[in-house]
CSV table of C-alpha atoms in Angstrom, one decimal:
chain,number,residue,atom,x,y,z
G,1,UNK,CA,0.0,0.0,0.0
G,2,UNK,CA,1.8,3.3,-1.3
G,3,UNK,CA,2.0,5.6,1.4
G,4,UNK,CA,1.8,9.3,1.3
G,5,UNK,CA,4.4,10.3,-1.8
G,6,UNK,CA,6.0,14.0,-2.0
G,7,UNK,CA,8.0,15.4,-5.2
G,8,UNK,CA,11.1,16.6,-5.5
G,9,UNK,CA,12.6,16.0,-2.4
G,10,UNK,CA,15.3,18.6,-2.6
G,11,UNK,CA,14.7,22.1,-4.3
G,12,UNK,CA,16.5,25.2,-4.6
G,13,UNK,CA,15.5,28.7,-5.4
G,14,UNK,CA,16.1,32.3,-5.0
G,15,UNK,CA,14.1,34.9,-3.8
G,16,UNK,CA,11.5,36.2,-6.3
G,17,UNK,CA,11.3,32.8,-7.8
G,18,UNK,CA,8.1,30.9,-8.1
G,19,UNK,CA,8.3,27.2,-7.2
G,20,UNK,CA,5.5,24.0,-7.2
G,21,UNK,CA,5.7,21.0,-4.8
G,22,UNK,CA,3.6,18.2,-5.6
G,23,UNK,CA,1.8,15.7,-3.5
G,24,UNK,CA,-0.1,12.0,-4.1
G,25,UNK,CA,-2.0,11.0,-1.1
G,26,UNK,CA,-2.1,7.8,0.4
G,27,UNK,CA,-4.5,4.8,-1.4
G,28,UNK,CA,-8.2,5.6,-0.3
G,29,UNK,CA,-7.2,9.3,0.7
G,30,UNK,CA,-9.6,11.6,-0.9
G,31,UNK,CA,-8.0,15.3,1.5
G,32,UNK,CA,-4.6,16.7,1.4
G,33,UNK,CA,-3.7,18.7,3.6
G,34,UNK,CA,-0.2,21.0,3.7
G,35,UNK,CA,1.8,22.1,6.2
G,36,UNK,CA,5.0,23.9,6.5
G,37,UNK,CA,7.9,23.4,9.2
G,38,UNK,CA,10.8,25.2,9.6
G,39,UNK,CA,13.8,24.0,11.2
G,40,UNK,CA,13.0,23.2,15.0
G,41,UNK,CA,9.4,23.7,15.3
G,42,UNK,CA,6.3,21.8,14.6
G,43,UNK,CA,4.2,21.7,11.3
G,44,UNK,CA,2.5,24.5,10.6
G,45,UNK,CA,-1.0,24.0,8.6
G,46,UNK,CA,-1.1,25.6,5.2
G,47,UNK,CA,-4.2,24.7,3.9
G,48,UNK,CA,-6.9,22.1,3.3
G,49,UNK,CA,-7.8,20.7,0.0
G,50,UNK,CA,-11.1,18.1,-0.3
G,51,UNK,CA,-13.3,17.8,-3.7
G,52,UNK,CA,-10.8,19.4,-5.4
G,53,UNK,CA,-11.9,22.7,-3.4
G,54,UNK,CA,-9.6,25.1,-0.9
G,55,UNK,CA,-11.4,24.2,2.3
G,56,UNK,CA,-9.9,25.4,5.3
G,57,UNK,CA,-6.9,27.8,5.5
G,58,UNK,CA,-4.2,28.6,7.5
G,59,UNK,CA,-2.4,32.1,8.1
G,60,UNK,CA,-0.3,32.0,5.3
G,61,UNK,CA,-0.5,34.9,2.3
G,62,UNK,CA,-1.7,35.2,-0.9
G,63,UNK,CA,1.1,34.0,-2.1
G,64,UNK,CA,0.7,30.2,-0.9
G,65,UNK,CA,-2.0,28.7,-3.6
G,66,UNK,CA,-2.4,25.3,-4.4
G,67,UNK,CA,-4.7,22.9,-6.5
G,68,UNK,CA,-6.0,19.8,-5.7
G,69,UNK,CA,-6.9,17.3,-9.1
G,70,UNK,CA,-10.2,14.6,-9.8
G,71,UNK,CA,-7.4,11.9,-8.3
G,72,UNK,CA,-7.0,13.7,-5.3
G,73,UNK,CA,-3.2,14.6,-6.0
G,74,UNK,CA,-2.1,18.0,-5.2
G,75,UNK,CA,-0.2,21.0,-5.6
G,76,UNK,CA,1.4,23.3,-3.5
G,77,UNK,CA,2.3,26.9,-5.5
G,78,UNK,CA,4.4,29.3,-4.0
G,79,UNK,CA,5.3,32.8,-6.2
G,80,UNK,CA,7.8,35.4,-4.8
G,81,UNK,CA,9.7,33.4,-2.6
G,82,UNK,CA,11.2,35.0,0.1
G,83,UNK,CA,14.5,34.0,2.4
G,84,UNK,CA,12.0,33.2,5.1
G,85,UNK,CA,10.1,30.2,2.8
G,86,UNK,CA,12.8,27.8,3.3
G,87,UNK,CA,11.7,25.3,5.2
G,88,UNK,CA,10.4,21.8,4.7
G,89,UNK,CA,7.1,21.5,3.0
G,90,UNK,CA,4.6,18.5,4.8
G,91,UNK,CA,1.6,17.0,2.7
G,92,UNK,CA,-0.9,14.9,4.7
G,93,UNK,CA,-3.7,13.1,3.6
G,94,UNK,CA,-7.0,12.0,5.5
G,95,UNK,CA,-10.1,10.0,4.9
G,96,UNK,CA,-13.4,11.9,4.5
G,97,UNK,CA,-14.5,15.4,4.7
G,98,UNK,CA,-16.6,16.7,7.6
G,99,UNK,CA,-17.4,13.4,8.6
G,100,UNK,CA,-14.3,11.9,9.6
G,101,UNK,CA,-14.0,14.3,12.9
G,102,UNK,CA,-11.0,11.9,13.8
G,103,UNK,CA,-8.9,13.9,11.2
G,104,UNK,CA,-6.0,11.6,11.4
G,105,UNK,CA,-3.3,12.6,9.4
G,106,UNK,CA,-0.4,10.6,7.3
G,107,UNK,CA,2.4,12.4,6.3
G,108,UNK,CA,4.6,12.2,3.3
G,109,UNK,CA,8.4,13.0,4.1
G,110,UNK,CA,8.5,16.1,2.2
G,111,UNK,CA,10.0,18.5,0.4
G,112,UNK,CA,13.0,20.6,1.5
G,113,UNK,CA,12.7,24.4,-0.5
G,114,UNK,CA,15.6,26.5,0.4
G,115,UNK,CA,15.6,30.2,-0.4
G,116,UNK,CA,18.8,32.1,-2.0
W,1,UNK,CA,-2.7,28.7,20.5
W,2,UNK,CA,0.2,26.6,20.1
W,3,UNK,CA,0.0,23.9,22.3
W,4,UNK,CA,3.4,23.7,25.1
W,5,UNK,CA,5.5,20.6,25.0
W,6,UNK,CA,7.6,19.8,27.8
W,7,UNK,CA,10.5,18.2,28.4
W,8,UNK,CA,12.0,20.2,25.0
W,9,UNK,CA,14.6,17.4,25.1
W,10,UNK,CA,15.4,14.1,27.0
W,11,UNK,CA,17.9,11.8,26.7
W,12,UNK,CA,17.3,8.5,28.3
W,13,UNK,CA,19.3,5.0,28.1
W,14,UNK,CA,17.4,1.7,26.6
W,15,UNK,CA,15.6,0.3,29.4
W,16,UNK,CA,14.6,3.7,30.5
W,17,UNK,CA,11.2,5.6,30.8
W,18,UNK,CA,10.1,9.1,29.7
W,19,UNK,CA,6.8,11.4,29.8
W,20,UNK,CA,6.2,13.8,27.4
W,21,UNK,CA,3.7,16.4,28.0
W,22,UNK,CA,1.5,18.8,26.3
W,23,UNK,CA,-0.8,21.3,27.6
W,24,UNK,CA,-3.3,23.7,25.3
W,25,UNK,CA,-5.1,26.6,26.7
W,26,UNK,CA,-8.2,26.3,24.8
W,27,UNK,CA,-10.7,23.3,25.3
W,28,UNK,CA,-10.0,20.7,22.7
W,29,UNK,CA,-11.5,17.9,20.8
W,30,UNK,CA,-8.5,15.8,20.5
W,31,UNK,CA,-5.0,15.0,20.8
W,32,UNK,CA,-2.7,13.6,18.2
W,33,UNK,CA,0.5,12.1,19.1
W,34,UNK,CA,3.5,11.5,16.0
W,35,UNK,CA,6.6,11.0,16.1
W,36,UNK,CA,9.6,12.2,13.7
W,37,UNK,CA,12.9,10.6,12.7
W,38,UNK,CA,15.4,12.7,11.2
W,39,UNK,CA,14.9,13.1,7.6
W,40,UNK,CA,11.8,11.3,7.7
W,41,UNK,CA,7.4,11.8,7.4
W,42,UNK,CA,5.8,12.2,10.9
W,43,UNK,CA,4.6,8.9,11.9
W,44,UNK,CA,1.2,9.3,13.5
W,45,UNK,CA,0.9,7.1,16.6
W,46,UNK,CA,-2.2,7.4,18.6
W,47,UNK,CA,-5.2,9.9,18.9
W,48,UNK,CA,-6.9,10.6,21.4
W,49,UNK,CA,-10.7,11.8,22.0
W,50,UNK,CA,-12.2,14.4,24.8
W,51,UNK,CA,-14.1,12.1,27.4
W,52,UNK,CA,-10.6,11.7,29.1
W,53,UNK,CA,-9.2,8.6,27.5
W,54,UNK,CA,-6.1,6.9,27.9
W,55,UNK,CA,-4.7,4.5,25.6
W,56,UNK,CA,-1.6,2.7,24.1
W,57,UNK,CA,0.0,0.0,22.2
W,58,UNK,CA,3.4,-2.1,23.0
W,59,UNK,CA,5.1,0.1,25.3
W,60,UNK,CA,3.7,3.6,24.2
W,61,UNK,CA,0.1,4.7,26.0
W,62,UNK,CA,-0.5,8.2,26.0
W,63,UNK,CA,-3.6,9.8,28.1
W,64,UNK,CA,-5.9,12.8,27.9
W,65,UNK,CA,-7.4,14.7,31.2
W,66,UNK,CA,-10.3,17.0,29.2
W,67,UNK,CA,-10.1,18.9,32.2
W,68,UNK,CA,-6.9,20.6,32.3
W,69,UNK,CA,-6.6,20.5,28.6
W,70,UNK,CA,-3.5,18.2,28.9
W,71,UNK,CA,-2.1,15.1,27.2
W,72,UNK,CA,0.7,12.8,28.7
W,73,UNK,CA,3.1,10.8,26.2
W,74,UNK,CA,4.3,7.3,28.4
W,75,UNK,CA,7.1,5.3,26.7
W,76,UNK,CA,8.5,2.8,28.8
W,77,UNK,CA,11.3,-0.1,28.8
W,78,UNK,CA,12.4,2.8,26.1
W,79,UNK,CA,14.6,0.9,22.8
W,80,UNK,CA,17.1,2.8,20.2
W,81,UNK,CA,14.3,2.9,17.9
W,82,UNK,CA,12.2,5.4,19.9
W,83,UNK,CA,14.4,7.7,19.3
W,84,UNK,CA,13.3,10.8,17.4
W,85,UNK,CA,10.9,14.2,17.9
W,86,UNK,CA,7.6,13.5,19.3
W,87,UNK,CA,4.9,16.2,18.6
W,88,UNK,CA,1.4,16.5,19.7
W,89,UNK,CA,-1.4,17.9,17.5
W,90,UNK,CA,-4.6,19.4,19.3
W,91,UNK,CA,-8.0,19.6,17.3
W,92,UNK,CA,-10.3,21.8,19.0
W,93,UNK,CA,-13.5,21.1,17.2
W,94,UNK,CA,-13.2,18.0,15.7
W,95,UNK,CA,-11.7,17.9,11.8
W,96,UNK,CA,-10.4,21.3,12.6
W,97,UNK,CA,-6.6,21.9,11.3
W,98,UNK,CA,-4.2,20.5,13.4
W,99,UNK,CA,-1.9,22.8,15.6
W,100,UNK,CA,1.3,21.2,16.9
W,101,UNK,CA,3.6,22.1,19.7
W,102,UNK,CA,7.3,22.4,18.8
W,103,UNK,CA,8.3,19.2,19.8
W,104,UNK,CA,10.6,17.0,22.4
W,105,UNK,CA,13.5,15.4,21.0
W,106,UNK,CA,13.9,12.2,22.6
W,107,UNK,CA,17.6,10.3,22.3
W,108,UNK,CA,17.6,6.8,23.3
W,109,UNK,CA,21.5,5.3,24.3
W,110,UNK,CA,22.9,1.8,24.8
């Protein structure tokens, strides 16, 4: 059973730049979920996708969009990088909408953006 | 409303036991408990529900007092292999985004 599969795992930019991390969910998974931790500290929640639709949001700007396709893949967009983006970039995938209030989360490993 | 971890760090050698605690200030729905190796996906390991459960598997249990908002992490007869970051992940409605603390390291020795 394929678990939770992140793309690229390494990436380098520099500021300005725009840069797209992509995500497959775990078999079954029909929500992605994104999160961003930088070095020491816990994941911070980006944003939800679920029927291909933005759903929740965290307190990130404008500049943080992403996409979610019909096979539940996703797509995390960010434009104008700044210095302060690096970090490592978390997908996580869950079972259900609303009605999995359980919310348990399986994460992929990642992908590691660093800012020049 | 991040929730506070405590110990930030523990070293402990195999045979050894450890709590891990983390306390929100806002009443929650659950708690989610998942631990990270270097390099590595978070591994989700347990969840628990208000209602004040406690529960575990193999040596790791972890419980949940609704009333002070607080979850406790129990690793006992601690191996090599429990060695990484442990974060807990409060839910305060139910399917609500999780918010993590900032971790404990935890290094396991021979």
């Amino acid at each position: 059973d394929a678990g939770v599969t992140q793309s690229p795992t390494h990436l380098i930019k520099t500021r300005g730049q725009q840069v797209t991390l992509r995500c497959s969910p775990k078999s079954g998974h029909d929500t992605v979920s994104w999160y961003q931790q930088a070095l020491g500290q816990g994941p911070q929640f980006i944003f939800q996708y679920y029927e291909e639709e933005e759903r929740q949001r965290g307190n990130f700007p404008d500049r943080f969009s992403g996409h979610q396709f019909p096979n539940y893949s996703s797509e995390l967009n960010v434009n104008a990088l700044l210095l302060g983006d690096s970090a490592l970039y978390l997908c996580a995938s869950s079972l259900g909408g609303t009605v999995n209030a359980k919310n348990i989360q399986y994460f992929g490993a990642g992908t590691r953006l660093s800012v020049l | 409303q991040q929730p506070v971890q405590s110990p930030q760090a523990v070293i402990l050698r195999e045979g050894e036991d450890a709590v891990i605690n983390c306390s929100s200030s806002k009443a929650l729905y659950s708690v989610h408990w998942y631990r990270q190796k270097h390099g590595e996906a978070p591994v989700f390991l347990m969840i628990l529900l208000k209602g004040g459960e406690q529960k575990g598997h193999d040596k790791i249990s972890a419980s949940f007092n609704e009333k002070k908002q607080q979850s406790s992490l129990y690793l006992t007869a601690s191996q090599l292999s429990y060695s990484g970051t442990y974060f807990c992940g409060t839910d305060s409605k139910g399917n609500t985004p999780l918010v993590f603390g900032k971790g404990t390291r935890l290094s396991v020795i021979a």
